[in-house]
Amino acid sequence: MDEVGQLSLVRQMDIVLKELDNELAGLSSGIVFVQIRNNVVGKFGIRHNPIAGKGGTFAAVEPGLSAKHREDFRRMALETLNHKRSWTHGEIAFDFAIRQGTILVDATLESNYNMANLMIRYNKPTYRAANSE
């Protein structure tokens, strides 16, 4: 098992958020995504619209997440892991925005399964079935 696989998913998520901290400081909204395979974080990042135009002009750039917002985001993201159940492969997306000075976060947990892996498991003869032939 590699070094990352030896870390708990909570610790890995904490590392992800620390890595993204500087980028989050410049954003007021977006989606942080974390892809998980075998309970190990692989790809992660942020999806966001860097500029928004309306009526032929660009809106003023809003300030990014404050240190308090980022700490609140981190706490909510780590708490979200309590809602992850038995799946080991999938993606977690955190849709965040600042509204009236408060950070709002919606988390989406997506589990992924591979039918080929299930077919291998379900097609194996059991010990009893193999001995009764």
Coordinates of C-alpha atoms in Angstrom, one line a residue, residues 11-131:
R11 CA -6.7 13.2 6.6
Q12 CA -6.5 13.1 2.8
M13 CA -9.4 15.5 2.6
D14 CA -7.7 17.8 5.0
I15 CA -4.6 17.7 2.8
V16 CA -6.7 18.5 -0.3
L17 CA -8.3 21.5 1.4
K18 CA -4.9 22.8 2.5
E19 CA -3.6 22.5 -1.0
L20 CA -6.6 24.4 -2.4
D21 CA -6.5 27.1 0.3
N22 CA -4.7 29.8 -1.7
E23 CA -7.0 29.3 -4.7
L24 CA -10.1 29.4 -2.5
A25 CA -8.9 32.7 -1.0
G26 CA -9.5 34.2 -4.5
L27 CA -12.9 32.7 -5.2
S28 CA -16.4 33.6 -3.9
S29 CA -18.1 30.6 -5.4
G30 CA -17.4 27.4 -7.2
I31 CA -17.3 23.6 -6.9
V32 CA -14.5 21.7 -5.1
F33 CA -14.4 18.1 -6.4
V34 CA -12.6 15.2 -5.0
Q35 CA -12.4 11.9 -6.9
I36 CA -11.9 8.8 -4.7
R37 CA -10.8 5.3 -5.8
N38 CA -10.3 2.5 -3.2
N39 CA -10.8 5.1 -0.5
V40 CA -7.8 7.1 -1.8
V41 CA -8.1 10.6 -3.1
G42 CA -6.9 10.8 -6.7
K43 CA -7.8 13.8 -8.8
F44 CA -9.2 16.9 -7.1
G45 CA -9.6 20.6 -7.9
I46 CA -12.0 23.5 -8.3
R47 CA -14.6 24.3 -11.0
H48 CA -15.5 28.0 -11.2
N49 CA -16.4 30.8 -13.5
P50 CA -13.6 33.3 -13.2
I51 CA -15.5 36.2 -14.8
A52 CA -19.2 36.9 -15.3
G53 CA -20.6 39.3 -17.8
K54 CA -24.0 40.9 -18.0
G55 CA -25.3 43.6 -20.4
G56 CA -22.0 43.8 -22.3
T57 CA -19.8 44.5 -19.2
F58 CA -18.0 42.4 -16.7
A59 CA -19.1 42.5 -13.1
A60 CA -16.6 43.7 -10.4
V61 CA -14.6 40.8 -9.0
E62 CA -15.9 39.8 -5.6
P63 CA -13.5 39.2 -2.8
G64 CA -12.7 35.5 -2.2
L65 CA -13.2 33.3 0.8
S66 CA -11.9 34.8 4.0
A67 CA -9.8 32.7 6.4
K68 CA -12.9 32.2 8.5
H69 CA -14.9 31.1 5.5
R70 CA -12.2 28.7 4.5
E71 CA -12.0 27.2 8.0
D72 CA -15.8 26.8 8.0
F73 CA -15.7 25.2 4.6
R74 CA -13.0 22.8 5.8
R75 CA -15.0 21.8 8.9
M76 CA -18.2 21.2 6.8
A77 CA -16.2 19.2 4.2
L78 CA -14.7 16.9 6.8
E79 CA -18.1 16.5 8.5
T80 CA -19.6 15.4 5.1
L81 CA -17.4 12.3 5.2
N82 CA -19.6 11.1 8.1
H83 CA -22.3 10.6 5.5
K84 CA -20.2 8.4 3.2
R85 CA -21.3 4.8 3.7
S86 CA -19.8 1.6 2.3
W87 CA -18.7 2.8 -1.1
T88 CA -15.0 3.0 -1.9
H89 CA -15.1 4.6 -5.4
G90 CA -16.8 7.9 -6.3
E91 CA -16.7 11.6 -6.2
I92 CA -17.6 14.3 -3.6
A93 CA -18.5 17.7 -4.9
F94 CA -18.8 20.8 -2.6
D95 CA -20.8 23.6 -4.2
F96 CA -19.9 26.8 -2.3
A97 CA -20.9 30.4 -2.4
I98 CA -20.8 33.5 -0.2
R99 CA -24.2 35.0 0.4
Q100 CA -24.6 38.0 2.7
G101 CA -21.2 37.4 4.2
T102 CA -21.9 33.7 5.0
I103 CA -20.4 30.7 3.3
L104 CA -23.0 28.2 2.0
V105 CA -21.9 24.7 1.1
D106 CA -23.9 21.9 -0.6
A107 CA -22.2 18.6 -0.8
T108 CA -23.0 15.9 -3.3
L109 CA -21.7 12.4 -2.7
E110 CA -21.5 10.1 -5.8
S111 CA -20.8 6.5 -5.4
N112 CA -19.4 4.5 -8.4
Y113 CA -19.5 0.7 -8.8
N114 CA -18.0 -1.5 -11.5
M115 CA -20.2 -4.3 -12.8
A116 CA -17.2 -6.3 -14.0
N117 CA -15.9 -6.5 -10.4
L118 CA -19.4 -7.6 -9.2
M119 CA -19.6 -10.3 -11.8
I120 CA -16.3 -11.8 -10.7
R121 CA -17.6 -11.8 -7.1
Y122 CA -21.0 -13.2 -7.9
N123 CA -19.8 -15.9 -10.4
K124 CA -17.3 -17.5 -8.0
P125 CA -18.6 -20.8 -6.8
T126 CA -19.0 -21.0 -3.0
Y127 CA -17.0 -23.6 -1.1
R128 CA -20.1 -25.7 -0.5
A129 CA -21.3 -25.6 -4.1
A130 CA -17.8 -26.5 -5.4
N131 CA -17.6 -29.6 -3.1

